[in-house]
Structure formats: structure tokens, C-alpha cells
N, CA, C and O atoms as a DFTB+ gen file, in Angstrom:
500 C
 N C O
     1  1       0.915      -0.671       0.285
     2  2      -0.280      -0.285       0.038
     3  2       1.106       0.860       0.120
     4  3       2.211       0.846       0.663
     5  1       0.171       2.024      -0.933
     6  2       1.730       3.133      -0.702
     7  2       1.226       4.420       0.069
     8  3       0.031       4.710       0.023
     9  1       2.438       5.458       1.018
    10  2       1.124       6.353       1.805
    11  2       0.924       7.681       0.907
    12  3       1.521       7.986      -0.125
    13  1      -0.252       8.495       1.708
    14  2      -0.648       9.501       0.685
    15  2      -0.327      10.108       2.201
    16  3      -0.087       9.721       3.345
    17  1      -0.515      11.540       1.283
    18  2      -0.293      12.897       2.097
    19  2      -1.441      12.785       2.890
    20  3      -1.515      12.751       4.118
    21  1      -2.877      12.696       1.530
    22  2      -4.080      13.451       2.161
    23  2      -4.554      12.386       1.895
    24  3      -4.293      11.743       0.878
    25  1      -5.471      11.991       2.957
    26  2      -6.608      11.313       3.258
    27  2      -8.122      11.139       2.520
    28  3      -8.976      10.520       1.885
    29  1      -7.613      12.255       3.214
    30  2      -9.706      13.217       3.004
    31  2     -10.033      12.335       1.730
    32  3      -9.083      11.997       1.024
    33  1     -11.429      11.906       1.360
    34  2     -12.315      11.262       0.886
    35  2     -13.650      11.615       1.041
    36  3     -14.319      11.785       2.060
    37  1     -13.952      11.703      -0.253
    38  2     -15.586      12.228      -0.924
    39  2     -15.934      10.944      -1.323
    40  3     -15.234      10.110      -1.896
    41  1     -17.282      10.864      -0.901
    42  2     -17.866      10.437      -1.765
    43  2     -19.131      11.010      -2.250
    44  3     -19.568      12.095      -1.865
    45  1     -20.041       9.790      -3.617
    46  2     -21.323      10.736      -4.001
    47  2     -22.186       9.913      -3.802
    48  3     -22.339       8.775      -4.247
    49  1     -22.751      10.508      -3.122
    50  2     -24.277       9.115      -2.937
    51  2     -25.174       9.706      -4.203
    52  3     -24.990      10.820      -4.694
    53  1     -26.309       8.632      -4.699
    54  2     -27.265       8.835      -5.523
    55  2     -28.590       7.332      -4.523
    56  3     -28.625       6.109      -4.393
    57  1     -29.259       8.329      -4.171
    58  2     -30.178       7.102      -3.570
    59  2     -31.857       8.378      -3.661
    60  3     -31.712       9.547      -4.018
    61  1     -32.987       7.911      -3.345
    62  2     -33.437       8.963      -3.908
    63  2     -34.611       8.885      -2.410
    64  3     -35.687       9.478      -2.327
    65  1     -33.882       7.821      -1.185
    66  2     -33.536       7.956       0.090
    67  2     -33.399       9.155       0.918
    68  3     -32.379       9.836       0.807
    69  1     -34.259       9.457       1.678
    70  2     -34.684      10.723       2.545
    71  2     -33.212      11.024       3.097
    72  3     -32.591       9.987       2.868
    73  1     -32.431      11.856       3.656
    74  2     -31.205      11.856       4.182
    75  2     -31.002      11.699       5.579
    76  3     -29.907      11.434       6.074
    77  1     -32.477      11.929       6.471
    78  2     -32.180      10.961       7.901
    79  2     -32.016       9.367       7.514
    80  3     -31.884       8.512       8.390
    81  1     -32.030       9.197       6.732
    82  2     -31.922       7.531       6.108
    83  2     -30.850       7.355       6.308
    84  3     -30.290       6.889       7.300
    85  1     -30.371       7.809       5.129
    86  2     -29.415       8.018       4.661
    87  2     -28.762       7.710       5.743
    88  3     -28.553       6.604       6.243
    89  1     -28.381       9.001       6.154
    90  2     -27.603       9.520       7.838
    91  2     -27.034       7.849       8.414
    92  3     -25.924       7.321       8.345
    93  1     -28.385       7.347       8.997
    94  2     -28.647       6.463      10.476
    95  2     -27.776       5.234       9.528
    96  3     -26.645       4.850       9.826
    97  1     -28.934       4.498       7.799
    98  2     -27.829       3.630       7.368
    99  2     -26.158       3.655       7.550
   100  3     -25.506       2.615       7.642
   101  1     -25.542       5.043       7.590
   102  2     -23.897       4.793       6.871
   103  2     -23.538       4.651       8.605
   104  3     -22.502       4.029       8.842
   105  1     -24.444       5.268      10.022
   106  2     -23.941       5.472      11.270
   107  2     -23.736       4.289      11.672
   108  3     -22.786       4.001      12.400
   109  1     -25.298       2.773      10.911
   110  2     -25.094       1.600      11.391
   111  2     -23.593       1.101      10.303
   112  3     -22.665       1.716      10.829
   113  1     -23.355       0.772       9.806
   114  2     -22.321       0.963       8.666
   115  2     -21.426       0.259       9.810
   116  3     -21.288      -0.872      10.276
   117  1     -20.636       2.189      10.099
   118  2     -19.745       2.437      11.102
   119  2     -19.549       1.870      12.362
   120  3     -18.478       1.725      12.952
   121  1     -20.704       1.553      12.734
   122  2     -20.890       1.728      14.310
   123  2     -20.611       2.771      14.558
   124  3     -19.484       2.602      15.022
   125  1     -20.878       4.201      14.618
   126  2     -21.134       5.695      14.513
   127  2     -21.622       5.977      15.424
   128  3     -22.352       5.033      15.726
   129  1     -21.743       7.118      16.483
   130  2     -22.870       8.034      16.587
   131  2     -23.024       8.513      15.823
   132  3     -22.386       8.284      14.795
   133  1     -24.176       9.661      15.922
   134  2     -24.401      11.196      15.092
   135  2     -24.250      12.280      15.834
   136  3     -24.599      12.362      17.012
   137  1     -23.790      13.051      15.263
   138  2     -23.947      14.642      15.820
   139  2     -24.366      15.196      15.053
   140  3     -23.751      15.118      13.989
   141  1     -25.597      16.060      15.065
   142  2     -26.192      16.756      13.504
   143  2     -25.895      16.231      12.752
   144  3     -26.638      15.274      12.535
   145  1     -25.088      16.320      12.109
   146  2     -25.163      15.716      10.311
   147  2     -23.247      14.968      10.194
   148  3     -22.345      14.982       9.357
   149  1     -23.387      14.607      11.090
   150  2     -21.702      14.359      11.493
   151  2     -22.316      12.666      11.379
   152  3     -23.389      12.322      10.884
   153  1     -21.465      11.952      11.885
   154  2     -20.861      10.461      12.281
   155  2     -19.428      10.490      12.452
   156  3     -18.534      10.726      11.640
   157  1     -19.388      10.102      14.096
   158  2     -18.390       9.570      14.079
   159  2     -17.942       8.269      14.691
   160  3     -18.727       7.839      15.536
   161  1     -16.917       7.571      14.480
   162  2     -16.442       6.439      14.235
   163  2     -15.678       6.581      14.296
   164  3     -15.250       7.691      13.979
   165  1     -14.495       5.190      14.942
   166  2     -13.601       5.094      15.764
   167  2     -12.155       5.530      14.906
   168  3     -10.973       5.620      15.241
   169  1     -12.736       5.699      13.915
   170  2     -11.464       6.033      12.597
   171  2     -11.959       6.516      11.777
   172  3     -11.566       5.955      10.754
   173  1     -12.905       7.571      11.456
   174  2     -13.050       8.753      10.900
   175  2     -14.006       9.558      11.226
   176  3     -14.434       9.419      12.372
   177  1     -14.726      10.781      10.238
   178  2     -15.330      11.619      10.700
   179  2     -15.703      11.824       9.741
   180  3     -14.870      12.334       8.992
   181  1     -17.840      11.463       8.840
   182  2     -17.998      11.399       8.014
   183  2     -18.783      12.576       7.894
   184  3     -18.919      12.784       9.100
   185  1     -19.668      13.901       7.110
   186  2     -20.814      14.233       7.247
   187  2     -21.299      14.494       5.857
   188  3     -20.907      14.901       4.763
   189  1     -22.381      14.038       6.487
   190  2     -22.998      13.726       5.014
   191  2     -23.886      15.269       4.228
   192  3     -25.029      15.491       4.630
   193  1     -23.398      16.031       3.370
   194  2     -24.140      16.837       2.463
   195  2     -25.136      17.139       1.120
   196  3     -24.717      16.721       0.041
   197  1     -26.090      17.660       1.139
   198  2     -26.881      17.671       0.849
   199  2     -25.858      18.411      -0.807
   200  3     -25.403      19.555      -0.773
   201  1     -25.723      17.685      -1.804
   202  2     -25.219      18.533      -3.030
   203  2     -26.150      18.988      -3.622
   204  3     -27.201      18.567      -4.107
   205  1     -25.165      20.757      -3.436
   206  2     -25.907      21.710      -4.699
   207  2     -25.977      21.296      -6.638
   208  3     -26.731      21.457      -7.598
   209  1     -24.706      20.724      -6.319
   210  2     -25.229      20.725      -7.509
   211  2     -26.146      19.447      -8.419
   212  3     -26.074      19.243      -9.630
   213  1     -27.089      18.620      -7.297
   214  2     -27.395      17.705      -7.705
   215  2     -28.402      17.821      -8.936
   216  3     -29.029      18.865      -9.121
   217  1     -28.528      16.783      -9.717
   218  2     -28.656      17.209     -10.908
   219  2     -30.332      16.051     -11.844
   220  3     -30.721      16.424     -12.951
   221  1     -30.622      15.521     -11.549
   222  2     -31.626      13.761     -12.086
   223  2     -31.355      13.916     -12.904
   224  3     -30.594      12.957     -13.037
   225  1     -31.289      14.666     -14.208
   226  2     -31.133      14.378     -15.395
   227  2     -29.908      14.136     -16.110
   228  3     -29.924      13.659     -17.245
   229  1     -28.352      14.582     -15.226
   230  2     -27.460      14.482     -15.298
   231  2     -26.122      13.444     -14.927
   232  3     -24.953      13.158     -15.184
   233  1     -27.444      13.116     -14.023
   234  2     -26.726      11.664     -13.676
   235  2     -27.009      10.419     -14.054
   236  3     -26.573       9.439     -13.451
   237  1     -27.708      10.360     -15.011
   238  2     -27.770       9.465     -16.381
   239  2     -26.193       9.229     -17.454
   240  3     -26.150       8.226     -18.167
   241  1     -25.343       9.939     -17.458
   242  2     -25.006      10.529     -17.813
   243  2     -23.342       9.666     -17.717
   244  3     -23.305       8.960     -16.709
   245  1     -22.391       9.623     -18.324
   246  2     -21.339       7.681     -18.328
   247  2     -20.450       8.486     -17.856
   248  3     -20.505       8.139     -16.676
   249  1     -19.493       9.488     -17.896
   250  2     -18.964       9.619     -17.718
   251  2     -18.392       9.843     -15.840
   252  3     -17.512       9.341     -15.141
   253  1     -19.668      11.054     -15.606
   254  2     -18.900      11.754     -14.719
   255  2     -20.484      12.291     -14.366
   256  3     -20.734      13.486     -14.208
   257  1     -21.884      10.821     -14.232
   258  2     -22.705      11.616     -14.087
   259  2     -22.380      11.940     -12.121
   260  3     -23.198      12.680     -11.574
   261  1     -21.546      11.522     -11.493
   262  2     -21.908      10.834      -9.595
   263  2     -21.789      11.993      -9.511
   264  3     -22.257      12.409      -8.452
   265  1     -21.192      13.081     -10.412
   266  2     -21.013      14.812      -9.794
   267  2     -22.386      15.080      -9.357
   268  3     -22.638      15.664      -8.302
   269  1     -23.468      14.554     -10.357
   270  2     -25.213      15.167      -9.766
   271  2     -25.482      14.137      -9.155
   272  3     -26.375      13.480      -9.692
   273  1     -25.006      13.658      -8.100
   274  2     -26.141      12.671      -6.655
   275  2     -26.327      13.683      -5.900
   276  3     -26.060      14.849      -5.611
   277  1     -26.832      12.854      -5.725
   278  2     -28.597      13.662      -4.629
   279  2     -27.890      14.295      -3.358
   280  3     -28.333      15.300      -2.802
   281  1     -26.346      13.381      -2.801
   282  2     -25.654      12.882      -1.603
   283  2     -24.237      13.420      -1.672
   284  3     -23.971      13.668      -2.848
   285  1     -23.126      13.721      -0.777
   286  2     -21.875      13.694      -0.704
   287  2     -21.608      13.313       0.690
   288  3     -22.388      13.832       1.488
   289  1     -20.647      12.489       1.228
   290  2     -19.849      12.309       2.092
   291  2     -18.897      13.672       2.128
   292  3     -18.253      14.140       1.189
   293  1     -18.961      13.988       2.991
   294  2     -16.915      14.622       2.864
   295  2     -15.921      13.615       4.481
   296  3     -16.365      13.843       5.606
   297  1     -14.924      12.816       4.364
   298  2     -14.288      11.884       5.110
   299  2     -13.354      12.314       5.434
   300  3     -12.590      12.541       4.496
   301  1     -12.811      12.695       6.867
   302  2     -11.776      12.382       7.034
   303  2     -10.694      11.494       8.145
   304  3     -10.956      10.993       9.238
   305  1     -10.070      11.515       7.773
   306  2      -9.230      10.354       9.285
   307  2      -9.754      10.986      10.596
   308  3     -10.031      12.183      10.521
   309  1      -9.948      10.316      11.886
   310  2      -9.799      10.517      13.249
   311  2      -8.049      10.238      13.616
   312  3      -7.458       9.289      13.100
   313  1      -7.347      11.219      14.582
   314  2      -6.266      11.655      14.708
   315  2      -5.351       9.813      14.995
   316  3      -5.943       8.756      15.214
   317  1      -4.713       9.898      14.949
   318  2      -3.763       9.385      15.138
   319  2      -4.240       7.475      14.968
   320  3      -4.060       6.473      15.660
   321  1      -4.878       7.768      13.701
   322  2      -5.964       6.270      13.171
   323  2      -4.073       6.216      12.025
   324  3      -3.251       6.993      11.538
   325  1      -4.277       5.092      12.133
   326  2      -2.878       4.235      10.812
   327  2      -4.327       4.240       9.312
   328  3      -5.503       4.093       8.978
   329  1      -2.675       4.599       8.893
   330  2      -3.785       4.824       6.648
   331  2      -4.324       3.698       6.487
   332  3      -5.475       3.645       6.052
   333  1      -3.826       2.886       6.708
   334  2      -4.234       1.115       5.949
   335  2      -5.615       1.486       6.758
   336  3      -6.220       2.424       6.239
   337  1      -6.204       0.950       7.888
   338  2      -6.532       0.975       8.579
   339  2      -7.865       1.418       8.177
   340  3      -8.953       0.870       8.004
   341  1      -7.303       2.839       8.072
   342  2      -8.502       4.532       7.638
   343  2      -8.941       3.768       6.324
   344  3     -10.075       3.341       6.538
   345  1      -8.647       3.521       5.440
   346  2      -8.553       3.246       4.163
   347  2      -8.716       2.003       3.612
   348  3      -8.905       1.480       2.514
   349  1      -8.583       1.735       4.697
   350  2      -9.518      -0.319       4.527
   351  2     -10.693      -0.364       5.123
   352  3     -11.431      -1.333       4.947
   353  1     -11.085       0.801       6.011
   354  2     -12.950       1.291       6.993
   355  2     -13.384       2.086       5.027
   356  3     -14.191       1.911       4.114
   357  1     -12.747       2.548       5.213
   358  2     -13.421       3.497       3.313
   359  2     -13.270       2.390       2.696
   360  3     -12.773       3.016       1.760
   361  1     -13.217       0.979       2.217
   362  2     -13.833      -0.108       0.998
   363  2     -14.958       0.108       2.337
   364  3     -15.775       1.028       2.375
   365  1     -14.859      -0.550       3.002
   366  2     -15.781      -1.384       3.696
   367  2     -17.563       0.090       3.758
   368  3     -18.706      -0.285       4.017
   369  1     -17.226       1.379       3.485
   370  2     -17.866       2.089       3.818
   371  2     -18.422       1.649       2.614
   372  3     -19.521       1.111       2.751
   373  1     -17.828       1.745       1.054
   374  2     -17.805       1.938       0.068
   375  2     -18.437       0.364      -0.521
   376  3     -19.248       0.026      -1.383
   377  1     -17.898      -0.070       0.096
   378  2     -19.059      -1.868      -0.589
   379  2     -20.841      -2.580       0.154
   380  3     -21.827      -3.242      -0.171
   381  1     -20.173      -1.753       1.413
   382  2     -22.050      -1.986       2.242
   383  2     -22.758      -0.753       1.651
   384  3     -23.986      -0.732       1.572
   385  1     -21.819       0.511       1.141
   386  2     -23.644       1.338      -0.228
   387  2     -24.163       1.023      -0.836
   388  3     -25.285       1.187      -1.315
   389  1     -22.793       0.084      -0.981
   390  2     -23.133      -0.919      -2.013
   391  2     -23.903      -1.473      -2.488
   392  3     -24.403      -1.415      -3.611
   393  1     -24.159      -2.423      -1.153
   394  2     -24.811      -3.879      -0.928
   395  2     -26.684      -3.697      -0.649
   396  3     -27.586      -4.508      -0.859
   397  1     -26.733      -2.042      -0.007
   398  2     -27.886      -1.250       0.461
   399  2     -28.532      -0.983      -0.366
   400  3     -29.746      -0.797      -0.286
   401  1     -27.373      -0.848      -2.046
   402  2     -28.433      -0.389      -3.231
   403  2     -28.372       0.838      -3.164
   404  3     -29.288       1.457      -3.705
   405  1     -26.767       1.970      -2.161
   406  2     -26.681       2.719      -2.986
   407  2     -26.088       2.493      -4.678
   408  3     -25.645       1.530      -5.304
   409  1     -26.419       4.273      -5.065
   410  2     -25.014       3.958      -6.424
   411  2     -24.280       5.245      -5.994
   412  3     -24.830       6.329      -5.805
   413  1     -22.567       4.902      -5.826
   414  2     -21.622       4.974      -4.492
   415  2     -20.372       5.691      -5.163
   416  3     -19.980       4.806      -5.923
   417  1     -19.537       6.743      -5.329
   418  2     -18.313       6.926      -5.939
   419  2     -17.511       8.177      -5.008
   420  3     -17.814       9.270      -4.529
   421  1     -16.117       7.144      -5.091
   422  2     -15.419       7.475      -3.723
   423  2     -14.728       8.055      -5.100
   424  3     -14.794       7.609      -6.245
   425  1     -13.945       9.373      -4.507
   426  2     -12.970      10.544      -5.359
   427  2     -12.358      10.706      -3.374
   428  3     -12.844      10.916      -2.262
   429  1     -10.342      10.289      -4.362
   430  2      -9.518      10.660      -3.348
   431  2      -8.558      10.487      -3.643
   432  3      -8.717       9.800      -4.652
   433  1      -7.050      10.669      -3.438
   434  2      -5.978      10.130      -3.688
   435  2      -6.218       8.297      -3.883
   436  3      -5.999       7.589      -4.865
   437  1      -6.631       8.023      -2.816
   438  2      -6.164       6.203      -2.828
   439  2      -6.817       5.943      -3.340
   440  3      -6.768       4.713      -3.296
   441  1      -8.072       6.404      -4.327
   442  2      -9.126       5.202      -4.577
   443  2      -9.139       4.229      -5.793
   444  3     -10.094       4.074      -6.555
   445  1      -7.874       3.563      -5.865
   446  2      -7.479       2.914      -6.694
   447  2      -7.717       1.513      -6.452
   448  3      -8.126       0.453      -6.927
   449  1      -6.983       2.404      -4.926
   450  2      -6.658       1.197      -3.223
   451  2      -7.951       0.763      -3.275
   452  3      -7.955      -0.360      -2.770
   453  1      -9.663       1.239      -3.817
   454  2     -10.092       0.783      -3.004
   455  2     -11.245      -0.215      -3.686
   456  3     -11.875       0.506      -4.460
   457  1     -11.612      -1.133      -3.713
   458  2     -12.876      -1.884      -3.989
   459  2     -13.662      -1.433      -5.788
   460  3     -13.775      -0.220      -5.968
   461  1     -14.020      -2.114      -6.667
   462  2     -13.765      -1.127      -8.257
   463  2     -13.527       0.015      -8.551
   464  3     -14.146       0.789      -9.281
   465  1     -12.223       0.191      -7.736
   466  2     -11.261       1.933      -8.034
   467  2     -12.545       2.337      -7.928
   468  3     -13.354       2.565      -8.827
   469  1     -12.778       2.475      -5.645
   470  2     -13.578       3.326      -5.257
   471  2     -15.851       4.173      -6.357
   472  3     -16.726       4.994      -6.080
   473  1     -15.507       3.030      -7.623
   474  2     -16.538       2.744      -8.381
   475  2     -16.742       3.181      -9.225
   476  3     -17.587       2.856     -10.059
   477  1     -15.528       4.622      -9.244
   478  2     -16.032       5.343     -11.032
   479  2     -15.426       4.125     -12.677
   480  3     -14.525       3.297     -12.812
   481  1     -16.574       4.693     -13.648
   482  2     -16.701       4.069     -14.641
   483  2     -16.954       1.920     -13.928
   484  3     -16.470       0.824     -14.212
   485  1     -17.706       2.328     -13.220
   486  2     -17.070       0.852     -13.113
   487  2     -19.159       1.031     -13.262
   488  3     -19.906       1.923     -12.861
   489  1     -19.405      -0.099     -13.910
   490  2     -20.850      -0.339     -15.054
   491  2     -21.913      -1.074     -13.739
   492  3     -23.124      -1.289     -13.787
   493  1     -20.488      -1.460     -12.098
   494  2     -21.617      -1.395     -10.954
   495  2     -22.183      -0.940     -10.596
   496  3     -23.061      -1.505      -9.943
   497  1     -22.163       0.492     -10.723
   498  2     -22.331       1.442      -9.645
   499  2     -23.915       0.871      -9.668
   500  3     -24.745       1.321      -8.878
């Protein structure tokens, strides 16, 4: 595994579910605690945001449609967490988002180390 200077990760999520339901799903996946629209787990802090660029029509575009998803997550590692553990946690989060039917694509420096390369250009998105 490579070493990365920047561990920030943004995950675009498209679903028709309400924001609170998405928040609770993520909380359950990472075994975290909710503080407003932020989930705090042992390895990361995740903020669920509404995407101001949301556009239902643009989502279906092949190349970059995920940029127009309804929500996105701003994710930062907790202090003193090992990089490998954090990236593994992001991978588990993505796999679980996909398994519950959310379309999710990660955008980060380490996306090539994630399952399906973060979901970008993946037919199974």
C-alpha cells in the first residue's frame, strides 16, 4: 500500500432515500455516533451533505454523472488512526453502501486501492 499525504475522501451517493435514512444507514455501517449531520466512528468523521449540484437528469451521463448525485460524504480520518486501517474502513463503507443499493463513487487520492477503484467507471455502480 502506498503512503498518502492527503487522506480526505469524498463519496458521492445517489439514492432517492431521505437524508435522515441515509445518515442512519451510514451510522450503522461504521458503528458510529451521530452529531447533527456528522457521524463519528473509531477511524473517521463523516459529514453527510446535500449536493448543491444535484441534477437527476445529469446523473445518467456515463462519464461524470456521479458529480450530480443527491448527496456526498466529506470524510476525514480520526487523529492517530493508521492509514491502512482508515482506507480499509472506507472500502468497507463503500461495499456496504453498494450492498444496500446506493450508487456510490469515491473521489480521493487512494481511490485505486478501493474496491472497484472507488466505483468510478464501474458498470455495477
